[in-house]
Amino acid sequence: MSLPEFRLLRPRTIAEAIELLAKHAPDMQVIAGGTDLIPSMRQKLFAPRYVLDIRGIHELRGIHSRPGGGAEIGALTTLTEIENSDYLRQHYPVLVEAAATVASPILRNMGTLGGNICLDTRCLWYNQSLTWRKGCGFCIKKDGNICHVAPGGDTCWAAFSGDTPPALLCLETEIEVAAPGGTRRLPLHDFYTGVGDNYRKLQKNELITRVFLPQSSAGWQGAYRKLRIRGSIDYPLAGVAVVLRRSNGHVEDARIALTAVNAAPVLVKGIREALAGRPLDEAAAEEAAEFAGRTAKPLTTSALTPEYRREMIRVFTRRALLQAFKS
Ligand SMILES: Cc1cc2nc3c(=O)[nH]c(=O)nc-3n(C[C@H](O)[C@H](O)[C@H](O)COP(=O)(O)OP(=O)(O)OC[C@H]3O[C@@H](n4cnc5c(N)ncnc54)[C@H](O)[C@@H]3O)c2cc1C
Ligand code: SF4
C-alpha cells in the first residue's frame, strides 16, 4: 500500500512548529515516531497535504525530575527510553510496565509518549485498507454514514487502545499543549472526549509538548495487564493499570484505569472508597474487579468478543491489584 503524496516540514523549535501549524492546519498532520500514523496513511485513513515531522525539536525530548518533586517527560521521549529509565522504574513503576508492553522493541524505539497519548481510536471496521472499507460501504468515522458496530445510531464507538494513558491516568498526570495563542496545561483525564471519531480535545494547530507526573503519585506500587492476540506485538483489546499506596498491611489509597474497552481511557470510580483501610485479600480484589468490569463497555470493535474482554478486565484487575499489593 503506497503512501499518499505529501510535503514534509521539519521545524527545529516549538515556536517554529506552532508557526507552521498556524499556517497549514487543517491540512497538516503531526508525525512523531510515525509508528501509527504511517500505517494509517498507507490505509488512506489520512491524506494530509503537509506532514509536520517534530523529531528535530530537541526540547521535546527527555525525562527530568523537577526541583519541587515530580517528573517532566518530553512528548518525543520514546517508549524505550521510558522502559529503560531507572528513575521512572523507581518512582512511577506502573508507567514503565505499561510502556514496556507497547507493540514490539523496534516499534518502541520509534514510538513516543506523545504519540501514544494521541493515538487514534481503533475499530475492526476502520483500521483496514481503502478497498476493504469501500467494500463495506465505509462508516461514520471515515467517509460513510453508518456504524457497523451499533447500526441505527449516529455515534462512533471505536476503542481508545493506547497502553500508557491508563497508567498516566492512575498517576494523575497533566499534559502541556502548545498552541498559536500560548501554552495550556490540563489534567490528562480532561483530554479525551469519549467519542470514537473525535476522541481528543486537541485542535489541528496544537501540539502536545510535555507530560507532568506529580510528586504526590511518586512511589505508589503499580501493575499493568493487557489482553492481546499476538503476545509479542499487538495493541491491547483490554488493558488495566492499577496503582496503590500501602500502610501497615492495609491499602491507604488505590486507583484503577482501563484502556481498549471504551472510546477513551477511563478511571474506575469508587476504588478508593472500596479499598482504603482494608488489607488487600482475594475478596477485596474481587470487589474492585467488579467495579472495573462494570466500567468497561466493550463493543464489537475488535476480533475478540465484548463478553470475553469485559471478563478479562475483571480477571486482570484482580491479578494486578494482588501483584501491586505484594510488590
Ligand atoms: C504492529 C503495531 C503494533 C502496535 N501495538 C501497540 C500496542 O500494543 N500498544 C500501543 O499503545 N500502541 C501500539 N501501536 C501504536 C504505536 O506504535 C504506539 O502507540 C506509539 O506510541 C505511537 O507513537 P508515535 O510517536 O509513533 O506516534 P505517531 O504515529 O507519530 O502519531 C500518532 C498520532 O499522534 C499524533 N501525535 C504524535 N505526537 C504528537 C504530539 N506531540 N502532539 C500532538 N499530536 C501528536 C499524530 O499526529 C498521530 O495522530 C502499534 C503499532 C503497530 C504498527
Ligand atoms: S465504531 Fe462504528 S463508526 Fe466507529 S469506526 Fe467502528 S464501525 Fe466505524
Short mmCIF file of C-alpha atoms and ligand atoms in Angstrom, two decimals:
data_model
loop_
_atom_site.label_atom_id
_atom_site.label_comp_id
_atom_site.label_asym_id
_atom_site.label_seq_id
_atom_site.Cartn_x
_atom_site.Cartn_y
_atom_site.Cartn_z
CA MET A 1 0.00 0.00 0.00
CA SER A 2 1.53 3.27 -1.13
CA LEU A 3 1.64 6.49 0.86
CA PRO A 4 -0.42 9.42 -0.39
CA GLU A 5 1.68 12.34 -1.62
CA PHE A 6 2.51 14.99 1.00
CA ARG A 7 5.03 17.72 1.76
CA LEU A 8 7.26 17.08 4.80
CA LEU A 9 8.14 20.06 7.03
CA ARG A 10 10.80 19.78 9.73
CA PRO A 11 10.81 22.50 12.39
CA ARG A 12 13.68 22.75 14.90
CA THR A 13 11.86 24.59 17.69
CA ILE A 14 8.40 24.52 19.25
CA ALA A 15 7.83 28.12 18.09
CA GLU A 16 8.66 27.15 14.51
CA ALA A 17 6.32 24.14 14.72
CA ILE A 18 3.45 26.28 16.01
CA GLU A 19 4.04 28.82 13.25
CA LEU A 20 3.81 26.07 10.62
CA LEU A 21 0.71 24.59 12.27
CA ALA A 22 -0.96 28.01 12.33
CA LYS A 23 -0.20 28.41 8.63
CA HIS A 24 -1.13 24.95 7.31
CA ALA A 25 -3.72 23.44 9.68
CA PRO A 26 -6.25 21.92 8.99
CA ASP A 27 -4.43 20.26 6.07
CA MET A 28 -1.48 19.19 8.19
CA GLN A 29 -0.80 16.20 10.43
CA VAL A 30 1.88 15.98 13.14
CA ILE A 31 4.21 12.98 12.96
CA ALA A 32 6.43 11.85 15.86
CA GLY A 33 7.66 8.23 15.66
CA GLY A 34 5.23 7.56 12.81
CA THR A 35 4.53 4.01 14.02
CA ASP A 36 0.77 4.56 13.99
CA LEU A 37 0.40 7.41 11.53
CA ILE A 38 2.36 5.86 8.64
CA PRO A 39 0.37 2.56 8.56
CA SER A 40 -2.83 4.66 8.77
CA MET A 41 -1.71 6.85 5.87
CA ARG A 42 -0.96 3.73 3.84
CA GLN A 43 -4.52 2.59 4.54
CA LYS A 44 -5.66 6.04 3.29
CA LEU A 45 -7.24 6.87 6.63
CA PHE A 46 -5.35 10.17 6.47
CA ALA A 47 -4.09 12.02 3.42
CA PRO A 48 -2.77 15.37 4.71
CA ARG A 49 -1.16 17.77 2.26
CA TYR A 50 1.53 18.63 4.83
CA VAL A 51 3.17 16.41 7.44
CA LEU A 52 4.93 18.13 10.34
CA ASP A 53 7.88 15.99 11.46
CA ILE A 54 8.65 17.15 15.02
CA ARG A 55 11.59 14.79 15.63
CA GLY A 56 14.13 17.59 15.16
CA ILE A 57 12.79 19.56 18.15
CA HIS A 58 15.27 18.56 20.85
CA GLU A 59 13.48 20.45 23.63
CA LEU A 60 10.67 17.86 23.32
CA ARG A 61 12.92 15.00 24.44
CA GLY A 62 13.95 13.64 27.81
CA ILE A 63 12.89 12.62 31.30
CA HIS A 64 13.66 15.17 34.03
CA SER A 65 12.96 15.18 37.76
CA ARG A 66 11.57 18.56 38.81
CA PRO A 67 13.14 20.65 41.57
CA GLY A 68 9.94 20.74 43.67
CA GLY A 69 9.31 17.00 43.14
CA GLY A 70 7.63 15.04 40.39
CA ALA A 71 8.85 14.48 36.86
CA GLU A 72 8.54 16.01 33.42
CA ILE A 73 8.70 13.92 30.24
CA GLY A 74 9.08 15.46 26.79
CA ALA A 75 6.40 14.36 24.29
CA LEU A 76 9.08 12.99 21.93
CA THR A 77 10.60 10.71 24.56
CA THR A 78 10.50 7.18 23.17
CA LEU A 79 8.77 4.29 24.87
CA THR A 80 12.14 2.50 25.05
CA GLU A 81 13.62 5.45 26.97
CA ILE A 82 10.71 5.21 29.42
CA GLU A 83 11.08 1.44 29.70
CA ASN A 84 14.82 1.83 30.44
CA SER A 85 14.58 4.74 32.87
CA ASP A 86 15.79 3.73 36.36
CA TYR A 87 14.30 6.95 37.73
CA LEU A 88 10.80 6.15 36.41
CA ARG A 89 11.09 2.48 37.42
CA GLN A 90 11.83 3.56 40.99
CA HIS A 91 9.22 6.33 41.30
CA TYR A 92 6.48 5.55 38.74
CA PRO A 93 6.77 1.77 38.06
CA VAL A 94 3.29 1.40 36.52
CA LEU A 95 4.27 3.71 33.63
CA VAL A 96 7.42 1.70 32.91
CA GLU A 97 5.44 -1.55 32.96
CA ALA A 98 2.78 -0.19 30.60
CA ALA A 99 5.34 1.32 28.17
CA ALA A 100 7.20 -2.00 28.04
CA THR A 101 4.09 -3.77 26.71
CA VAL A 102 3.54 -1.48 23.71
CA ALA A 103 3.92 -3.20 20.34
CA SER A 104 7.46 -4.65 19.96
CA PRO A 105 11.01 -3.44 20.80
CA ILE A 106 11.59 -1.92 17.35
CA LEU A 107 8.31 0.00 17.46
CA ARG A 108 9.08 1.18 21.00
CA ASN A 109 12.42 2.54 19.76
CA MET A 110 10.49 4.80 17.36
CA GLY A 111 7.15 5.28 19.15
CA THR A 112 6.86 8.26 21.50
CA LEU A 113 4.89 9.05 24.64
CA GLY A 114 3.13 11.97 22.90
CA GLY A 115 2.13 9.67 20.03
CA ASN A 116 0.81 7.08 22.46
CA ILE A 117 -1.34 9.66 24.25
CA CYS A 118 -2.67 10.96 20.90
CA LEU A 119 -3.18 7.51 19.38
CA ASP A 120 -6.21 7.32 17.09
CA THR A 121 -9.10 5.14 18.31
CA ARG A 122 -9.32 1.69 16.70
CA CYS A 123 -12.06 -0.46 15.22
CA LEU A 124 -12.23 -3.64 13.19
CA TRP A 125 -14.29 -1.77 10.58
CA TYR A 126 -11.94 1.23 10.39
CA ASN A 127 -8.31 0.02 10.58
CA GLN A 128 -8.49 -1.60 7.17
CA SER A 129 -7.37 -0.82 3.62
CA LEU A 130 -9.37 1.52 1.42
CA THR A 131 -10.60 -1.43 -0.68
CA TRP A 132 -11.82 -3.29 2.43
CA ARG A 133 -13.62 -0.24 3.81
CA LYS A 134 -15.13 0.58 0.43
CA GLY A 135 -16.45 -2.99 0.19
CA CYS A 136 -18.32 -2.45 3.48
CA GLY A 137 -19.77 0.92 2.45
CA PHE A 138 -17.39 2.84 4.79
CA CYS A 139 -18.61 4.04 8.23
CA ILE A 140 -19.24 7.17 10.29
CA LYS A 141 -15.61 7.50 11.36
CA LYS A 142 -14.49 8.00 7.76
CA ASP A 143 -16.35 8.60 4.50
CA GLY A 144 -19.65 6.90 5.48
CA ASN A 145 -22.80 7.44 7.49
CA ILE A 146 -23.47 4.13 9.24
CA CYS A 147 -21.86 2.38 12.18
CA HIS A 148 -21.36 -1.38 11.71
CA VAL A 149 -20.85 -1.82 15.45
CA ALA A 150 -24.05 -0.08 16.57
CA PRO A 151 -26.24 0.13 13.44
CA GLY A 152 -29.02 2.68 13.59
CA GLY A 153 -27.04 5.08 15.78
CA ASP A 154 -25.07 8.14 14.77
CA THR A 155 -22.16 7.65 17.19
CA CYS A 156 -18.72 6.14 16.60
CA TRP A 157 -17.63 3.71 19.36
CA ALA A 158 -14.07 2.98 18.16
CA ALA A 159 -11.93 1.98 21.16
CA PHE A 160 -9.01 4.01 22.50
CA SER A 161 -6.19 1.45 22.50
CA GLY A 162 -3.03 3.05 23.89
CA ASP A 163 -1.20 1.31 26.74
CA THR A 164 0.39 4.20 28.63
CA PRO A 165 -2.67 6.50 29.12
CA PRO A 166 -4.35 4.26 31.76
CA ALA A 167 -1.07 4.25 33.72
CA LEU A 168 -0.80 8.03 33.29
CA LEU A 169 -4.40 8.49 34.47
CA CYS A 170 -3.65 6.46 37.61
CA LEU A 171 -0.69 8.79 38.26
CA GLU A 172 -2.89 11.92 37.91
CA THR A 173 -0.76 13.17 35.02
CA GLU A 174 -1.09 16.59 33.42
CA ILE A 175 -0.11 17.46 29.86
CA GLU A 176 1.10 20.68 28.28
CA VAL A 177 -0.36 21.77 24.95
CA ALA A 178 1.30 24.44 22.79
CA ALA A 179 -0.98 26.47 20.52
CA PRO A 180 -0.67 29.68 18.46
CA GLY A 181 -2.11 31.65 21.41
CA GLY A 182 0.33 30.22 24.00
CA THR A 183 0.56 27.07 26.13
CA ARG A 184 -2.02 25.49 28.42
CA ARG A 185 -1.79 22.71 30.95
CA LEU A 186 -4.62 20.27 31.61
CA PRO A 187 -5.23 17.03 33.50
CA LEU A 188 -4.98 14.05 31.14
CA HIS A 189 -8.47 12.89 32.16
CA ASP A 190 -9.85 16.10 30.58
CA PHE A 191 -8.06 15.41 27.29
CA TYR A 192 -10.28 12.60 26.00
CA THR A 193 -13.87 13.08 24.86
CA GLY A 194 -15.20 9.51 24.93
CA VAL A 195 -16.40 9.83 21.31
CA GLY A 196 -14.67 7.46 18.86
CA ASP A 197 -14.41 9.73 15.82
CA ASN A 198 -13.46 12.88 17.73
CA TYR A 199 -11.59 11.35 20.63
CA ARG A 200 -9.27 14.10 21.91
CA LYS A 201 -9.52 17.78 22.79
CA LEU A 202 -6.69 18.92 20.55
CA GLN A 203 -7.10 21.40 17.71
CA LYS A 204 -5.35 20.71 14.42
CA ASN A 205 -2.97 23.62 15.12
CA GLU A 206 -1.93 22.35 18.59
CA LEU A 207 0.94 20.18 19.80
CA ILE A 208 1.46 18.19 23.00
CA THR A 209 4.83 19.27 24.35
CA ARG A 210 5.29 17.84 27.86
CA VAL A 211 3.82 15.39 30.35
CA PHE A 212 3.95 16.06 34.10
CA LEU A 213 3.93 13.33 36.74
CA PRO A 214 3.09 14.77 40.17
CA GLN A 215 5.18 14.18 43.27
CA SER A 216 2.01 13.03 45.08
CA SER A 217 1.89 9.91 42.85
CA ALA A 218 5.60 9.03 43.23
CA GLY A 219 6.39 5.76 44.95
CA TRP A 220 2.96 4.14 44.52
CA GLN A 221 3.16 0.46 43.74
CA GLY A 222 1.64 -0.44 40.39
CA ALA A 223 0.95 -3.09 37.78
CA TYR A 224 -0.34 -3.18 34.19
CA ARG A 225 -2.04 -6.10 32.45
CA LYS A 226 -3.25 -6.31 28.84
CA LEU A 227 -5.09 -8.72 26.59
CA ARG A 228 -3.87 -9.04 23.01
CA ILE A 229 -3.95 -11.65 20.29
CA ARG A 230 -0.22 -11.81 19.46
CA GLY A 231 1.70 -11.53 22.73
CA SER A 232 4.80 -10.13 21.03
CA ILE A 233 3.35 -7.13 19.21
CA ASP A 234 -0.38 -6.33 19.37
CA TYR A 235 -2.44 -3.37 20.54
CA PRO A 236 -4.43 -4.08 23.72
CA LEU A 237 -8.00 -5.39 23.32
CA ALA A 238 -8.46 -4.85 27.07
CA GLY A 239 -5.98 -3.27 29.49
CA VAL A 240 -5.88 -2.48 33.21
CA ALA A 241 -3.48 -0.25 35.16
CA VAL A 242 -3.58 -0.20 38.96
CA VAL A 243 -1.64 1.83 41.50
CA LEU A 244 -1.86 1.72 45.27
CA ARG A 245 -0.24 3.01 48.43
CA ARG A 246 0.12 0.61 51.33
CA SER A 247 0.42 1.33 55.02
CA ASN A 248 0.66 -1.15 57.91
CA GLY A 249 -0.63 -4.05 55.81
CA HIS A 250 -3.64 -2.06 54.58
CA VAL A 251 -4.45 -0.18 51.41
CA GLU A 252 -4.16 3.54 52.07
CA ASP A 253 -5.29 4.63 48.59
CA ALA A 254 -5.74 2.98 45.19
CA ARG A 255 -6.62 3.88 41.61
CA ILE A 256 -7.54 1.75 38.61
CA ALA A 257 -7.81 2.79 34.95
CA LEU A 258 -8.86 0.88 31.84
CA THR A 259 -7.96 1.00 28.18
CA ALA A 260 -9.17 -0.57 24.91
CA VAL A 261 -12.71 -1.18 26.15
CA ASN A 262 -14.18 2.33 25.82
CA ALA A 263 -13.71 5.18 23.37
CA ALA A 264 -11.41 6.82 25.96
CA PRO A 265 -9.07 5.51 28.66
CA VAL A 266 -11.08 5.76 31.90
CA LEU A 267 -10.52 5.84 35.63
CA VAL A 268 -12.73 3.43 37.57
CA LYS A 269 -14.83 5.34 40.10
CA GLY A 270 -15.20 4.35 43.75
CA ILE A 271 -11.95 2.37 44.12
CA ARG A 272 -10.50 4.42 46.97
CA GLU A 273 -13.75 4.16 48.93
CA ALA A 274 -13.93 0.41 48.29
CA LEU A 275 -10.34 -0.45 49.27
CA ALA A 276 -8.93 2.17 51.66
CA GLY A 277 -8.31 0.85 55.17
CA ARG A 278 -8.62 -2.81 54.13
CA PRO A 279 -5.96 -5.48 53.67
CA LEU A 280 -5.86 -6.43 50.01
CA ASP A 281 -7.08 -10.02 50.07
CA GLU A 282 -8.90 -12.01 47.36
CA ALA A 283 -12.31 -10.67 48.46
CA ALA A 284 -11.23 -7.01 48.28
CA ALA A 285 -9.54 -7.59 44.90
CA GLU A 286 -12.69 -9.30 43.58
CA GLU A 287 -14.86 -6.40 44.75
CA ALA A 288 -12.66 -3.88 42.92
CA ALA A 289 -12.62 -6.16 39.86
CA GLU A 290 -16.44 -5.95 39.77
CA PHE A 291 -16.25 -2.14 39.71
CA ALA A 292 -13.79 -2.35 36.80
CA GLY A 293 -15.98 -4.86 34.92
CA ARG A 294 -18.95 -2.51 35.22
CA THR A 295 -16.90 0.47 33.94
CA ALA A 296 -15.75 -1.42 30.84
CA LYS A 297 -18.13 -1.02 27.89
CA PRO A 298 -16.54 -3.12 25.13
CA LEU A 299 -18.42 -3.45 21.84
CA THR A 300 -17.76 -5.46 18.69
CA THR A 301 -14.87 -3.21 17.64
CA SER A 302 -12.27 -6.00 17.72
CA ALA A 303 -11.70 -9.65 16.86
CA LEU A 304 -12.44 -10.76 20.45
CA THR A 305 -15.98 -10.70 21.85
CA PRO A 306 -17.11 -7.91 24.20
CA GLU A 307 -18.07 -10.52 26.84
CA TYR A 308 -14.57 -12.03 26.88
CA ARG A 309 -12.90 -8.62 27.01
CA ARG A 310 -15.07 -7.49 29.93
CA GLU A 311 -14.37 -10.74 31.78
CA MET A 312 -10.63 -10.27 31.22
CA ILE A 313 -10.87 -6.75 32.65
CA ARG A 314 -12.18 -8.34 35.85
CA VAL A 315 -9.51 -11.06 35.85
CA PHE A 316 -6.66 -8.62 35.15
CA THR A 317 -7.87 -6.13 37.75
CA ARG A 318 -7.87 -8.79 40.44
CA ARG A 319 -4.43 -10.10 39.46
CA ALA A 320 -2.88 -6.65 39.05
CA LEU A 321 -4.15 -5.48 42.44
CA LEU A 322 -2.81 -8.56 44.23
CA GLN A 323 0.55 -8.21 42.45
CA ALA A 324 0.84 -4.48 43.22
CA PHE A 325 -0.01 -5.04 46.90
CA LYS A 326 2.67 -7.73 47.26
CA SER A 327 5.40 -5.79 45.39
C1 LIG B 1 2.11 -3.54 14.65
C2 LIG B 1 1.83 -2.44 15.64
C3 LIG B 1 1.53 -2.76 16.94
C4 LIG B 1 1.25 -1.75 17.87
N1 LIG B 1 0.97 -2.12 19.15
C5 LIG B 1 0.68 -1.16 20.06
C6 LIG B 1 0.41 -1.53 21.41
O1 LIG B 1 0.49 -2.69 21.79
N2 LIG B 1 0.07 -0.53 22.27
C7 LIG B 1 0.03 0.78 21.89
O2 LIG B 1 -0.29 1.63 22.74
N3 LIG B 1 0.31 1.16 20.64
C8 LIG B 1 0.66 0.23 19.72
N4 LIG B 1 0.98 0.59 18.42
C9 LIG B 1 0.90 2.01 18.02
C10 LIG B 1 2.15 2.85 18.21
O3 LIG B 1 3.32 2.12 17.94
C11 LIG B 1 2.28 3.47 19.60
O4 LIG B 1 1.01 3.88 20.08
C12 LIG B 1 3.23 4.67 19.62
O5 LIG B 1 3.39 5.13 20.94
C13 LIG B 1 2.75 5.83 18.79
O6 LIG B 1 3.71 6.85 18.90
P1 LIG B 1 4.35 7.54 17.61
O7 LIG B 1 5.31 8.55 18.10
O8 LIG B 1 4.87 6.53 16.66
O9 LIG B 1 3.04 8.23 17.02
P2 LIG B 1 2.76 8.71 15.53
O10 LIG B 1 2.39 7.53 14.69
O11 LIG B 1 3.82 9.61 15.05
O12 LIG B 1 1.45 9.60 15.81
C14 LIG B 1 0.26 9.03 16.31
C15 LIG B 1 -0.79 10.15 16.43
O13 LIG B 1 -0.41 11.08 17.41
C16 LIG B 1 -0.26 12.40 16.86
N5 LIG B 1 0.89 12.98 17.58
C17 LIG B 1 2.08 12.40 17.82
N6 LIG B 1 2.83 13.17 18.64
C18 LIG B 1 2.09 14.28 18.87
C19 LIG B 1 2.31 15.46 19.65
N7 LIG B 1 3.44 15.66 20.35
N8 LIG B 1 1.33 16.40 19.70
C20 LIG B 1 0.17 16.21 19.01
N9 LIG B 1 -0.10 15.12 18.27
C21 LIG B 1 0.86 14.16 18.22
C22 LIG B 1 -0.06 12.18 15.37
O14 LIG B 1 -0.50 13.29 14.63
C23 LIG B 1 -0.95 10.96 15.15
O15 LIG B 1 -2.30 11.36 15.08
C24 LIG B 1 1.29 -0.39 17.47
C25 LIG B 1 1.62 -0.06 16.15
C26 LIG B 1 1.89 -1.07 15.23
C27 LIG B 1 2.24 -0.70 13.83
S1 SF4 B 2 -17.45 2.12 15.85
FE1 SF4 B 2 -18.77 2.28 14.05
S2 SF4 B 2 -18.37 4.33 13.18
FE2 SF4 B 2 -16.74 3.89 14.64
S3 SF4 B 2 -15.08 3.04 13.39
FE3 SF4 B 2 -16.30 1.29 14.13
S4 SF4 B 2 -17.85 0.91 12.56
FE4 SF4 B 2 -16.96 2.92 12.17
#
